[in-house]
Amino acid sequence: MTENLRIKCFQCNPLQENCYVVSDADTNEAVVIDCGAFFPEERQAVCQYIRSERLTLSRVLLTHGHLDHVFGVDTLYKEFGISPCLHNGDIPLYQHFDQQAMSILGVSLHQDMPAISCMLEEGQPLSFGRHSIDVIHTPGHSPGSVILYIKDEAVAFTGDTLFRMSIGRTDLQGGSWQQLEDSLRKIATLLPSHVTLYCGHGPATTMADELRYNPYLRS
């Protein structure tokens, strides 16, 4: 949370994924990052917050395509008419949601997923309100994993690439330990130590703490 940016976190679904509603305090324009809302009460809570705060939802952004981060995008599309944005590398994961449910959770799930409205590409910043979001491609947890970095507010949303004192797993479809190692080195180079990291699971942290204490980032 900063003076100019409001960040609301909803912990969602049985995998305790963090869904973020990020809004510009001046314009009330907002983006939702990783809407993993699964149960009806979770979906309702996210929508109710957007409405009660009188936010204008402009984008739905996905750090990657795993099902626990996309459960709720159909609700956002139905309620606000906004389709998600995703890196091209994770389109196959997103398009085979039902196969993910079976392989990861061992259950049969089917829901109509809205079409991807835009591709998240490194070097092409997105904007909302008075803020710009830089896309950093960080494959390893999945081929299309990205970090969403709001430089002017020194915050980054790391998805499942980097957690507090840990990192994302690489044993799921498309995962690669070598790629994740390369991505971690890239993150250490691009993100200054004062940046606050909002992770896909678990508590927030700082780049300084991760560089100092995270065994996967310590040199």
CSV table of C-alpha atoms in Angstrom, one decimal:
chain,number,residue,atom,x,y,z
A,1,MET,CA,0.0,0.0,0.0
A,2,THR,CA,1.3,3.4,-1.0
A,3,GLU,CA,-0.1,6.9,-0.8
A,4,ASN,CA,-1.1,6.8,-4.5
A,5,LEU,CA,-1.9,3.1,-4.9
A,6,ARG,CA,-4.4,0.9,-3.0
A,7,ILE,CA,-3.8,-2.8,-2.9
A,8,LYS,CA,-6.5,-5.2,-1.7
A,9,CYS,CA,-5.6,-8.9,-1.3
A,10,PHE,CA,-8.2,-11.7,-1.3
A,11,GLN,CA,-7.0,-15.1,-0.4
A,12,CYS,CA,-8.9,-17.5,-2.6
A,13,ASN,CA,-9.6,-21.2,-3.3
A,14,PRO,CA,-8.3,-24.3,-1.6
A,15,LEU,CA,-4.8,-23.5,-2.7
A,16,GLN,CA,-4.9,-20.1,-0.8
A,17,GLU,CA,-3.9,-18.0,-3.9
A,18,ASN,CA,-3.6,-14.3,-3.5
A,19,CYS,CA,-5.9,-12.2,-5.8
A,20,TYR,CA,-5.1,-8.5,-5.9
A,21,VAL,CA,-7.3,-5.6,-6.7
A,22,VAL,CA,-4.9,-2.7,-7.4
A,23,SER,CA,-6.4,0.8,-7.8
A,24,ASP,CA,-5.1,4.3,-8.4
A,25,ALA,CA,-6.1,6.5,-5.5
A,26,ASP,CA,-6.6,9.6,-7.7
A,27,THR,CA,-8.7,8.2,-10.5
A,28,ASN,CA,-10.2,5.0,-9.0
A,29,GLU,CA,-9.1,3.1,-12.1
A,30,ALA,CA,-8.2,-0.5,-11.1
A,31,VAL,CA,-6.7,-3.7,-12.3
A,32,VAL,CA,-7.3,-7.2,-10.9
A,33,ILE,CA,-4.2,-9.4,-10.8
A,34,ASP,CA,-4.7,-13.2,-10.7
A,35,CYS,CA,-8.4,-13.6,-9.9
A,36,GLY,CA,-8.3,-17.1,-8.4
A,37,ALA,CA,-11.7,-16.6,-6.7
A,38,PHE,CA,-13.4,-20.1,-6.8
A,39,PHE,CA,-16.2,-20.3,-4.3
A,40,PRO,CA,-19.3,-18.1,-4.8
A,41,GLU,CA,-18.5,-16.1,-1.7
A,42,GLU,CA,-15.0,-15.4,-2.9
A,43,ARG,CA,-16.2,-14.2,-6.3
A,44,GLN,CA,-18.9,-12.1,-4.7
A,45,ALA,CA,-16.3,-10.5,-2.3
A,46,VAL,CA,-14.1,-9.4,-5.1
A,47,CYS,CA,-16.9,-7.9,-7.2
A,48,GLN,CA,-18.5,-6.3,-4.1
A,49,TYR,CA,-15.2,-4.6,-3.2
A,50,ILE,CA,-14.8,-3.2,-6.7
A,51,ARG,CA,-18.4,-1.8,-6.6
A,52,SER,CA,-18.3,-0.5,-3.0
A,53,GLU,CA,-15.1,1.4,-3.6
A,54,ARG,CA,-16.5,2.7,-6.9
A,55,LEU,CA,-13.6,1.5,-8.9
A,56,THR,CA,-13.5,1.4,-12.7
A,57,LEU,CA,-12.0,-2.0,-13.7
A,58,SER,CA,-9.9,-1.5,-16.8
A,59,ARG,CA,-7.8,-4.7,-16.9
A,60,VAL,CA,-7.6,-8.3,-15.7
A,61,LEU,CA,-4.0,-9.4,-15.6
A,62,LEU,CA,-2.6,-12.9,-15.1
A,63,THR,CA,0.9,-13.6,-13.9
A,64,HIS,CA,0.5,-17.1,-15.4
A,65,GLY,CA,-2.1,-19.6,-16.5
A,66,HIS,CA,-2.4,-22.1,-13.7
A,67,LEU,CA,-5.9,-22.8,-12.7
A,68,ASP,CA,-5.6,-21.5,-9.1
A,69,HIS,CA,-4.9,-18.0,-10.6
A,70,VAL,CA,-7.7,-18.0,-13.2
A,71,PHE,CA,-10.7,-19.5,-11.5
A,72,GLY,CA,-12.5,-16.2,-11.2
A,73,VAL,CA,-11.9,-14.6,-14.6
A,74,ASP,CA,-15.2,-15.7,-15.9
A,75,THR,CA,-17.0,-13.9,-13.2
A,76,LEU,CA,-15.1,-10.7,-13.9
A,77,TYR,CA,-16.0,-11.0,-17.5
A,78,LYS,CA,-19.7,-11.5,-16.7
A,79,GLU,CA,-19.9,-8.7,-14.2
A,80,PHE,CA,-17.6,-6.1,-15.8
A,81,GLY,CA,-17.1,-7.2,-19.4
A,82,ILE,CA,-13.3,-7.4,-19.0
A,83,SER,CA,-11.4,-10.3,-20.5
A,84,PRO,CA,-8.0,-11.3,-19.1
A,85,CYS,CA,-4.4,-10.6,-20.4
A,86,LEU,CA,-1.8,-13.3,-20.4
A,87,HIS,CA,1.6,-14.0,-21.8
A,88,ASN,CA,1.5,-16.1,-25.0
A,89,GLY,CA,3.6,-18.8,-23.4
A,90,ASP,CA,0.8,-19.8,-21.1
A,91,ILE,CA,-2.1,-19.8,-23.6
A,92,PRO,CA,-2.1,-23.6,-23.8
A,93,LEU,CA,-2.4,-23.9,-20.0
A,94,TYR,CA,-5.3,-21.4,-20.0
A,95,GLN,CA,-7.1,-23.1,-22.9
A,96,HIS,CA,-6.9,-26.5,-21.2
A,97,PHE,CA,-8.3,-25.5,-17.9
A,98,ASP,CA,-10.1,-28.8,-17.5
A,99,GLN,CA,-7.0,-30.8,-18.1
A,100,GLN,CA,-5.2,-28.8,-15.4
A,101,ALA,CA,-8.0,-29.5,-12.9
A,102,MET,CA,-7.6,-33.2,-13.5
A,103,SER,CA,-3.8,-33.3,-13.4
A,104,ILE,CA,-3.3,-30.9,-10.5
A,105,LEU,CA,-6.4,-31.5,-8.4
A,106,GLY,CA,-7.6,-34.9,-9.6
A,107,VAL,CA,-11.1,-33.5,-10.2
A,108,SER,CA,-13.2,-32.9,-13.2
A,109,LEU,CA,-14.0,-29.2,-13.6
A,110,HIS,CA,-15.4,-27.3,-16.5
A,111,GLN,CA,-16.1,-23.6,-16.9
A,112,ASP,CA,-16.4,-21.3,-19.9
A,113,MET,CA,-13.3,-19.2,-19.9
A,114,PRO,CA,-13.4,-15.8,-21.7
A,115,ALA,CA,-11.1,-15.3,-24.6
A,116,ILE,CA,-7.7,-13.7,-23.9
A,117,SER,CA,-8.0,-10.0,-24.8
A,118,CYS,CA,-4.4,-9.0,-24.9
A,119,MET,CA,-0.9,-10.6,-24.7
A,120,LEU,CA,1.5,-9.5,-21.9
A,121,GLU,CA,4.8,-8.9,-23.6
A,122,GLU,CA,8.1,-7.8,-22.0
A,123,GLY,CA,9.0,-4.3,-23.0
A,124,GLN,CA,5.4,-3.2,-23.7
A,125,PRO,CA,4.2,-1.4,-20.6
A,126,LEU,CA,0.5,-1.2,-19.6
A,127,SER,CA,-1.1,1.7,-18.0
A,128,PHE,CA,-4.0,2.3,-15.5
A,129,GLY,CA,-4.8,5.5,-13.8
A,130,ARG,CA,-1.6,7.5,-13.4
A,131,HIS,CA,0.6,4.4,-13.2
A,132,SER,CA,2.5,2.2,-15.6
A,133,ILE,CA,3.1,-1.6,-15.3
A,134,ASP,CA,6.2,-3.1,-16.7
A,135,VAL,CA,6.0,-6.8,-17.7
A,136,ILE,CA,9.0,-8.9,-16.9
A,137,HIS,CA,9.0,-12.4,-18.5
A,138,THR,CA,10.1,-14.9,-15.9
A,139,PRO,CA,9.7,-18.5,-17.3
A,140,GLY,CA,10.4,-21.5,-15.1
A,141,HIS,CA,7.3,-22.0,-13.0
A,142,SER,CA,5.5,-22.0,-16.3
A,143,PRO,CA,6.5,-20.9,-19.8
A,144,GLY,CA,4.6,-17.7,-19.7
A,145,SER,CA,5.1,-16.6,-16.1
A,146,VAL,CA,5.6,-12.8,-15.7
A,147,ILE,CA,6.2,-10.4,-12.9
A,148,LEU,CA,4.2,-7.1,-13.0
A,149,TYR,CA,6.3,-4.2,-11.8
A,150,ILE,CA,4.9,-0.8,-10.9
A,151,LYS,CA,8.2,1.1,-10.8
A,152,ASP,CA,6.9,4.5,-9.7
A,153,GLU,CA,5.3,2.9,-6.5
A,154,ALA,CA,8.1,0.4,-6.0
A,155,VAL,CA,5.8,-2.7,-5.9
A,156,ALA,CA,5.9,-5.9,-8.0
A,157,PHE,CA,3.5,-8.8,-8.2
A,158,THR,CA,5.5,-11.9,-8.6
A,159,GLY,CA,2.9,-14.6,-9.2
A,160,ASP,CA,4.4,-18.0,-8.4
A,161,THR,CA,7.9,-17.2,-9.6
A,162,LEU,CA,9.1,-15.8,-6.2
A,163,PHE,CA,7.7,-16.2,-2.7
A,164,ARG,CA,8.8,-15.0,0.7
A,165,MET,CA,11.9,-17.1,1.3
A,166,SER,CA,11.0,-19.6,-1.4
A,167,ILE,CA,10.3,-20.0,-5.2
A,168,GLY,CA,7.7,-21.6,-7.4
A,169,ARG,CA,7.7,-25.3,-8.2
A,170,THR,CA,9.0,-26.5,-11.6
A,171,ASP,CA,7.5,-30.0,-11.7
A,172,LEU,CA,4.2,-29.0,-13.4
A,173,GLN,CA,3.6,-29.0,-17.2
A,174,GLY,CA,6.0,-26.6,-18.9
A,175,GLY,CA,8.1,-26.0,-15.8
A,176,SER,CA,11.9,-25.7,-16.0
A,177,TRP,CA,14.4,-25.4,-13.2
A,178,GLN,CA,17.1,-24.0,-15.5
A,179,GLN,CA,14.7,-21.3,-16.8
A,180,LEU,CA,13.6,-20.5,-13.2
A,181,GLU,CA,17.3,-20.1,-12.2
A,182,ASP,CA,17.8,-17.7,-15.1
A,183,SER,CA,14.6,-15.8,-14.2
A,184,LEU,CA,15.8,-15.4,-10.6
A,185,ARG,CA,19.1,-13.9,-11.7
A,186,LYS,CA,17.1,-11.6,-14.0
A,187,ILE,CA,14.8,-10.5,-11.1
A,188,ALA,CA,17.8,-9.8,-8.9
A,189,THR,CA,19.2,-7.5,-11.6
A,190,LEU,CA,16.0,-5.7,-12.5
A,191,LEU,CA,14.2,-5.1,-9.2
A,192,PRO,CA,15.8,-2.7,-6.7
A,193,SER,CA,16.2,-3.8,-3.1
A,194,HIS,CA,13.5,-1.3,-1.9
A,195,VAL,CA,10.7,-2.9,-4.0
A,196,THR,CA,7.9,-4.6,-2.1
A,197,LEU,CA,6.9,-8.0,-3.5
A,198,TYR,CA,3.3,-9.2,-3.5
A,199,CYS,CA,3.4,-12.9,-4.1
A,200,GLY,CA,0.9,-15.4,-5.6
A,201,HIS,CA,0.8,-17.3,-2.3
A,202,GLY,CA,1.8,-16.3,1.2
A,203,PRO,CA,2.8,-13.0,2.7
A,204,ALA,CA,4.4,-10.0,1.0
A,205,THR,CA,8.1,-9.4,1.3
A,206,THR,CA,10.8,-7.1,0.0
A,207,MET,CA,13.5,-7.6,-2.6
A,208,ALA,CA,16.1,-6.7,0.1
A,209,ASP,CA,15.0,-9.5,2.4
A,210,GLU,CA,14.9,-12.0,-0.5
A,211,LEU,CA,18.4,-11.1,-1.6
A,212,ARG,CA,19.6,-11.4,1.9
A,213,TYR,CA,17.7,-14.5,3.2
A,214,ASN,CA,16.2,-16.4,0.3
A,215,PRO,CA,18.5,-19.4,-0.3
A,216,TYR,CA,17.6,-19.4,-4.0
A,217,LEU,CA,18.7,-15.8,-4.5
A,218,ARG,CA,21.6,-15.5,-2.1
A,219,SER,CA,24.9,-15.4,-4.1
